[in-house]
Short mmCIF file of C-alpha atoms in Angstrom, two decimals:
data_model
loop_
_atom_site.label_atom_id
_atom_site.label_comp_id
_atom_site.label_asym_id
_atom_site.label_seq_id
_atom_site.Cartn_x
_atom_site.Cartn_y
_atom_site.Cartn_z
CA MET I 874 0.17 0.15 0.09
CA ALA I 875 1.06 3.44 -0.63
CA LEU I 876 0.21 7.14 0.50
CA ALA I 877 -0.02 10.37 -1.57
CA VAL I 878 -1.11 14.03 -1.10
CA PRO I 879 -1.44 15.81 -4.13
CA ASN I 880 -2.56 19.23 -3.96
CA PHE I 881 -4.42 20.81 -6.96
CA SER I 882 -5.20 24.49 -7.74
CA GLU I 883 -9.08 24.85 -6.99
CA GLY I 884 -10.99 25.44 -4.28
CA ARG I 885 -13.87 27.60 -4.83
CA ASP I 886 -15.56 25.80 -7.55
CA ALA I 887 -17.52 23.01 -6.07
CA GLU I 888 -18.38 21.15 -9.23
CA ALA I 889 -14.46 21.21 -10.17
CA ILE I 890 -13.60 20.23 -7.25
CA GLU I 891 -15.98 17.27 -7.13
CA SER I 892 -14.90 16.29 -10.87
CA ILE I 893 -11.30 16.31 -10.17
CA SER I 894 -11.40 14.46 -6.99
CA ALA I 895 -13.54 11.80 -8.71
CA ALA I 896 -10.51 11.25 -10.97
CA PHE I 897 -8.49 10.25 -8.30
CA ALA I 898 -10.91 7.58 -7.69
CA GLY I 899 -8.53 4.81 -8.57
CA ALA I 900 -7.46 5.06 -4.72
CA GLU I 901 -9.22 5.35 -1.74
CA LEU I 902 -9.86 8.84 -0.85
CA LEU I 903 -8.90 9.23 2.97
CA ASP I 904 -9.09 13.27 3.15
CA ARG I 905 -10.17 16.28 1.24
CA HIS I 906 -9.34 19.91 2.17
CA SER I 907 -10.56 22.71 0.07
CA ASP I 908 -10.02 26.30 1.10
CA GLY I 909 -11.67 29.34 -1.06
CA ILE I 910 -9.06 31.64 0.11
CA HIS I 911 -5.92 29.71 -0.53
CA HIS I 912 -7.98 28.46 -3.83
CA ARG I 913 -6.53 25.22 -3.17
CA THR I 914 -7.42 21.22 -2.54
CA VAL I 915 -5.36 18.55 -0.79
CA LEU I 916 -6.29 15.33 -1.06
CA THR I 917 -5.02 12.08 0.85
CA LEU I 918 -5.09 9.00 -1.07
CA TYR I 919 -4.22 5.36 -0.25
CA ALA I 920 -4.15 2.37 -2.39
CA PRO I 921 -1.27 -0.29 -3.79
CA ALA I 922 1.14 1.07 -5.65
CA PRO I 923 0.03 0.27 -9.12
CA GLU I 924 -3.55 1.51 -8.53
CA LEU I 925 -2.05 4.75 -6.70
CA LEU I 926 -0.02 5.41 -9.67
CA GLY I 927 -2.94 5.18 -12.01
CA ALA I 928 -5.00 7.41 -9.85
CA LEU I 929 -2.37 10.12 -9.93
CA VAL I 930 -2.18 9.80 -13.54
CA ALA I 931 -6.18 10.17 -14.29
CA GLY I 932 -6.34 12.93 -11.64
CA ALA I 933 -3.26 14.77 -13.56
CA GLU I 934 -5.49 14.68 -16.27
CA ALA I 935 -8.46 16.08 -15.01
CA CYS I 936 -6.39 18.75 -13.37
CA VAL I 937 -4.93 19.63 -16.91
CA GLU I 938 -8.69 19.77 -18.47
CA ARG I 939 -10.34 21.71 -15.54
CA ILE I 940 -7.82 24.19 -14.12
CA ASP I 941 -6.47 27.16 -16.45
CA ILE I 942 -3.47 28.21 -13.88
CA GLY I 943 -3.47 31.67 -15.98
CA ASP I 944 -6.73 32.73 -14.39
CA HIS I 945 -6.03 31.40 -10.84
CA GLN I 946 -6.14 34.16 -8.10
CA GLY I 947 -5.51 32.18 -4.56
CA ALA I 948 -3.64 33.09 -1.52
CA HIS I 949 -1.40 29.73 -1.57
CA PRO I 950 1.97 30.25 -3.90
CA ARG I 951 1.41 27.22 -6.86
CA ILE I 952 3.07 26.86 -10.33
CA GLY I 953 0.56 24.49 -11.60
CA ALA I 954 -2.93 23.01 -11.65
CA LEU I 955 -1.55 19.95 -10.00
CA ASP I 956 0.69 21.80 -8.10
CA VAL I 957 2.35 19.33 -5.89
CA CYS I 958 2.24 15.59 -5.94
CA PRO I 959 4.36 13.98 -2.52
CA LEU I 960 4.24 10.19 -2.18
CA VAL I 961 4.68 9.53 1.54
CA TRP I 962 6.47 6.72 3.42
CA LEU I 963 5.10 5.44 6.49
CA SER I 964 8.12 3.67 7.58
CA GLU I 965 11.77 3.47 6.90
CA ASP I 966 11.40 -0.09 5.16
CA GLU I 967 9.07 1.66 2.71
CA HIS I 968 11.36 4.65 2.02
CA ALA I 969 13.06 3.04 -1.36
CA ALA I 970 9.87 1.65 -2.62
CA THR I 971 8.08 5.46 -1.80
CA ARG I 972 11.08 7.09 -3.85
CA SER I 973 10.81 4.59 -6.68
CA LEU I 974 7.26 5.23 -6.95
CA ALA I 975 7.36 8.92 -6.79
CA LEU I 976 9.64 8.92 -9.73
CA ASP I 977 7.49 6.65 -11.74
CA ALA I 978 4.90 8.92 -10.94
CA ALA I 979 6.79 11.85 -12.27
CA ALA I 980 7.29 10.25 -15.53
CA ALA I 981 3.95 9.25 -16.18
CA ILE I 982 2.55 12.69 -15.29
CA ALA I 983 5.01 14.09 -17.88
CA GLU I 984 3.37 12.30 -20.60
CA LEU I 985 0.52 14.63 -19.97
CA ASP I 986 2.93 17.47 -21.71
CA LEU I 987 3.33 18.72 -18.32
CA PRO I 988 6.91 19.71 -16.98
CA VAL I 989 7.82 17.76 -13.92
CA PHE I 990 10.47 19.15 -11.08
CA LEU I 991 11.31 17.01 -8.26
CA TYR I 992 12.03 18.75 -4.87
CA GLY I 993 12.83 17.59 -1.37
CA GLU I 994 15.00 14.54 -1.25
CA LEU I 995 14.55 14.08 -4.89
CA ALA I 996 16.15 17.45 -6.02
CA SER I 997 18.66 16.90 -8.69
CA GLU I 998 20.91 19.54 -6.84
CA PRO I 999 20.56 21.31 -3.20
CA SER I 1000 19.23 24.60 -4.73
CA ARG I 1001 15.82 23.06 -6.03
CA ALA I 1002 15.20 21.18 -2.77
CA GLU I 1003 12.63 23.62 -1.74
CA ARG I 1004 9.15 24.33 -3.46
CA ALA I 1005 10.09 28.25 -2.88
CA TYR I 1006 12.97 28.02 -5.24
CA PHE I 1007 10.16 26.91 -8.39
CA ARG I 1008 7.20 29.20 -6.90
CA ARG I 1009 9.49 32.46 -6.38
CA GLY I 1010 7.73 35.03 -9.14
CA GLY I 1011 4.65 32.86 -9.67
CA ILE I 1012 4.03 31.31 -13.17
CA ALA I 1013 5.35 34.15 -15.16
CA ALA I 1014 8.83 33.91 -13.55
CA LEU I 1015 8.61 30.40 -13.94
CA SER I 1016 7.84 30.32 -17.82
CA ASP I 1017 10.46 32.96 -17.92
CA ARG I 1018 13.26 30.71 -16.40
CA MET I 1019 12.21 27.64 -18.10
CA ARG I 1020 11.98 29.68 -21.70
CA SER I 1021 15.53 31.10 -21.34
CA GLY I 1022 16.89 27.81 -20.77
CA THR I 1023 17.92 28.66 -17.13
CA LEU I 1024 15.56 26.29 -15.58
CA ARG I 1025 14.92 22.86 -16.78
CA PRO I 1026 12.56 20.22 -15.76
CA ASP I 1027 13.30 16.86 -14.68
CA PHE I 1028 10.84 15.11 -16.60
CA GLY I 1029 8.51 16.50 -19.63
CA PRO I 1030 8.66 19.58 -22.04
CA ALA I 1031 10.90 22.19 -21.48
CA GLU I 1032 8.29 24.70 -21.25
CA PRO I 1033 5.27 25.07 -19.16
CA HIS I 1034 1.70 23.52 -20.25
CA PRO I 1035 -0.30 26.78 -21.68
CA THR I 1036 -2.92 26.21 -19.21
CA ALA I 1037 -1.77 23.54 -16.71
CA GLY I 1038 1.91 25.20 -15.95
CA ALA I 1039 4.03 22.36 -14.20
CA VAL I 1040 3.85 20.13 -11.35
CA LEU I 1041 6.23 19.45 -8.33
CA VAL I 1042 7.03 15.68 -7.16
CA THR I 1043 8.65 14.28 -4.19
CA ALA I 1044 9.03 11.63 -1.74
CA ARG I 1045 8.54 12.17 1.84
CA PRO I 1046 7.90 10.90 5.37
CA PRO I 1047 4.37 12.37 6.91
CA LEU I 1048 4.45 15.89 7.43
CA ALA I 1049 2.04 18.22 9.18
CA ALA I 1050 0.21 20.95 7.21
CA PHE I 1051 -1.14 23.47 10.00
CA ASN I 1052 -1.94 26.95 9.66
CA ILE I 1053 -2.80 29.31 12.76
CA GLU I 1054 -5.27 32.38 12.66
CA LEU I 1055 -4.05 35.35 14.20
CA ASP I 1056 -6.57 38.05 16.10
CA THR I 1057 -5.31 40.50 13.47
CA ALA I 1058 -6.01 41.34 10.12
CA ASP I 1059 -2.30 42.80 9.94
CA LEU I 1060 -0.64 40.97 7.42
CA ALA I 1061 2.91 42.70 7.75
CA ALA I 1062 2.37 41.15 11.49
CA ALA I 1063 1.86 37.88 10.06
CA ALA I 1064 4.79 37.74 7.74
CA ALA I 1065 7.08 38.89 10.23
CA ILE I 1066 6.20 36.33 12.48
CA ALA I 1067 6.44 33.40 9.51
CA ALA I 1068 9.83 35.17 8.73
CA GLU I 1069 10.83 34.55 12.01
CA LEU I 1070 9.24 31.11 12.59
CA ARG I 1071 10.34 29.08 9.48
CA GLU I 1072 13.77 27.24 9.37
CA SER I 1073 15.47 29.74 6.94
CA GLY I 1074 14.84 32.36 9.22
CA GLY I 1075 16.51 30.88 11.75
CA GLY I 1076 13.00 29.54 13.48
CA LEU I 1077 11.84 26.26 14.34
CA ALA I 1078 13.80 23.09 12.47
CA GLY I 1079 11.94 21.62 9.49
CA VAL I 1080 9.43 24.24 9.31
CA ARG I 1081 8.08 26.38 6.26
CA ALA I 1082 5.80 29.33 6.83
CA ILE I 1083 3.98 32.22 5.06
CA ALA I 1084 1.81 34.61 5.68
CA ILE I 1085 -2.04 34.68 4.43
CA ASP I 1086 -4.64 37.24 3.91
CA LEU I 1087 -7.89 36.24 5.44
CA GLY I 1088 -9.89 39.12 4.89
CA ASP I 1089 -10.70 39.90 8.42
CA ARG I 1090 -8.02 37.93 9.97
CA ALA I 1091 -4.21 37.15 8.68
CA GLN I 1092 -3.05 33.67 9.19
CA VAL I 1093 0.44 31.81 9.32
CA SER I 1094 0.45 29.04 7.08
CA THR I 1095 3.03 26.54 7.78
CA ASN I 1096 4.26 23.03 7.00
CA VAL I 1097 5.82 21.36 9.94
CA HIS I 1098 8.36 18.48 8.27
CA ASP I 1099 8.91 16.50 11.09
CA PRO I 1100 5.89 16.81 13.25
CA ALA I 1101 6.94 14.21 15.81
CA ALA I 1102 10.17 16.52 16.72
CA VAL I 1103 8.33 19.71 16.25
CA PRO I 1104 4.64 19.03 17.21
CA LEU I 1105 1.97 21.49 16.63
CA ALA I 1106 2.19 22.90 20.29
CA THR I 1107 5.88 23.85 19.63
CA VAL I 1108 4.52 25.97 16.35
CA ILE I 1109 1.46 27.73 18.40
CA GLU I 1110 4.12 28.55 21.50
CA ARG I 1111 6.72 30.05 18.99
CA VAL I 1112 4.08 32.19 17.40
CA ARG I 1113 2.77 32.98 20.39
CA GLU I 1114 6.26 34.17 21.54
CA LEU I 1115 6.73 36.11 18.48
CA GLY I 1116 3.34 37.66 18.44
CA VAL I 1117 3.83 39.21 21.99
CA ARG I 1118 6.42 42.28 20.74
CA ARG I 1119 3.85 43.23 17.92
CA GLY I 1120 0.79 43.13 20.18
CA VAL I 1121 -1.02 39.78 18.47
CA ARG I 1122 -1.58 36.34 19.64
CA PRO I 1123 -2.48 33.02 18.05
CA LEU I 1124 -6.37 32.49 18.10
CA SER I 1125 -6.82 28.81 16.46
CA GLY I 1126 -5.34 26.38 14.63
CA GLU I 1127 -6.28 24.52 11.33
CA VAL I 1128 -4.92 21.10 10.64
CA VAL I 1129 -4.94 20.10 6.38
CA GLY I 1130 -5.65 16.70 5.69
CA LEU I 1131 -4.03 14.13 8.30
CA VAL I 1132 -1.31 14.10 10.70
CA PRO I 1133 0.78 11.79 12.81
CA GLU I 1134 -0.24 11.18 16.39
CA ALA I 1135 2.68 12.33 17.79
CA SER I 1136 2.04 15.98 16.49
CA LEU I 1137 -1.15 16.60 18.68
CA ARG I 1138 0.86 16.05 22.35
CA GLY I 1139 0.66 18.95 24.55
CA LEU I 1140 -1.67 21.34 22.64
CA PRO I 1141 -3.11 24.47 24.60
CA GLU I 1142 -6.14 24.62 25.48
CA ASP I 1143 -6.48 28.25 24.30
CA VAL I 1144 -5.91 27.80 20.90
CA PRO I 1145 -8.36 25.20 19.55
CA LEU I 1146 -8.15 23.57 16.39
CA ALA I 1147 -10.87 24.21 14.34
CA GLY I 1148 -13.35 21.44 12.96
CA PHE I 1149 -10.56 18.92 13.86
CA ASP I 1150 -11.89 15.10 14.27
CA PRO I 1151 -8.99 13.21 15.52
CA ALA I 1152 -10.98 9.98 14.35
CA THR I 1153 -10.79 11.03 10.59
CA GLN I 1154 -7.46 13.27 10.59
CA VAL I 1155 -4.94 11.18 12.91
CA LEU I 1156 -3.08 9.32 10.07
CA GLU I 1157 -2.65 6.14 12.75
CA ARG I 1158 -5.92 6.04 13.25
CA ARG I 1159 -6.74 5.54 9.51
CA ILE I 1160 -3.86 3.62 8.52
CA GLN I 1161 -1.79 0.82 10.06
CA PRO I 1162 1.80 1.17 9.03
CA PRO I 1163 3.60 -2.03 8.30
CA THR I 1164 5.34 -3.65 11.88
#
């Protein structure tokens, strides 16, 4: 069995979300999270490797058919209709097989005339490890870099797909996608907190963070790459500390998709997880990894 967490760039059109999600139906859908402000949907899929590979290709094809990235206006950075497609290992015994499956998925998705870039531990060089390297400047900047020959895909055509852009693929262990809503609409304050929170700014190890404008509130949106070592409570408390001198505090948290049980230890009572259901969103309660 194998796990994948494809993210596609549609979070508002309910019919399109249903149609694209249905295209991934060759795998079991463990979770779906859509957000209109981020304009993004995150699926968690589980299936035997051959079925999962087929589901990812079918889903990628639906993304190409239904999403025009040129018309996309959302708060979350992206470079494509099927923006990222990580394959996830649940135990070290699955690590090598998951890497192999991710490479197979990248090659198969590229057959749809989609450029595919490998990131994370599959990156062809260290500078390409972070998603931000490809997203910097948006799809227009990516197009310029590709057309000038300064950025070449690992699989697929040398230029972006005219409507679907490009895709990022990796293999990784489980992470926690976690958003923290602040008690302010001050986006500059949220951006300053995110800058100090993320690892690249001297913050928490393995944490990536950006600021998102929710309209009436600002949000710090994070990916926590080792949520057992850096549980969500640690992220919340660091946001609290960084917010003190800016006169803001964390109001609530939001888990996107599934998270490991260890990520939830020690959560503070004054920062509730909005809509969180442990029965459906704790990874170990949905999947029993091999022993």
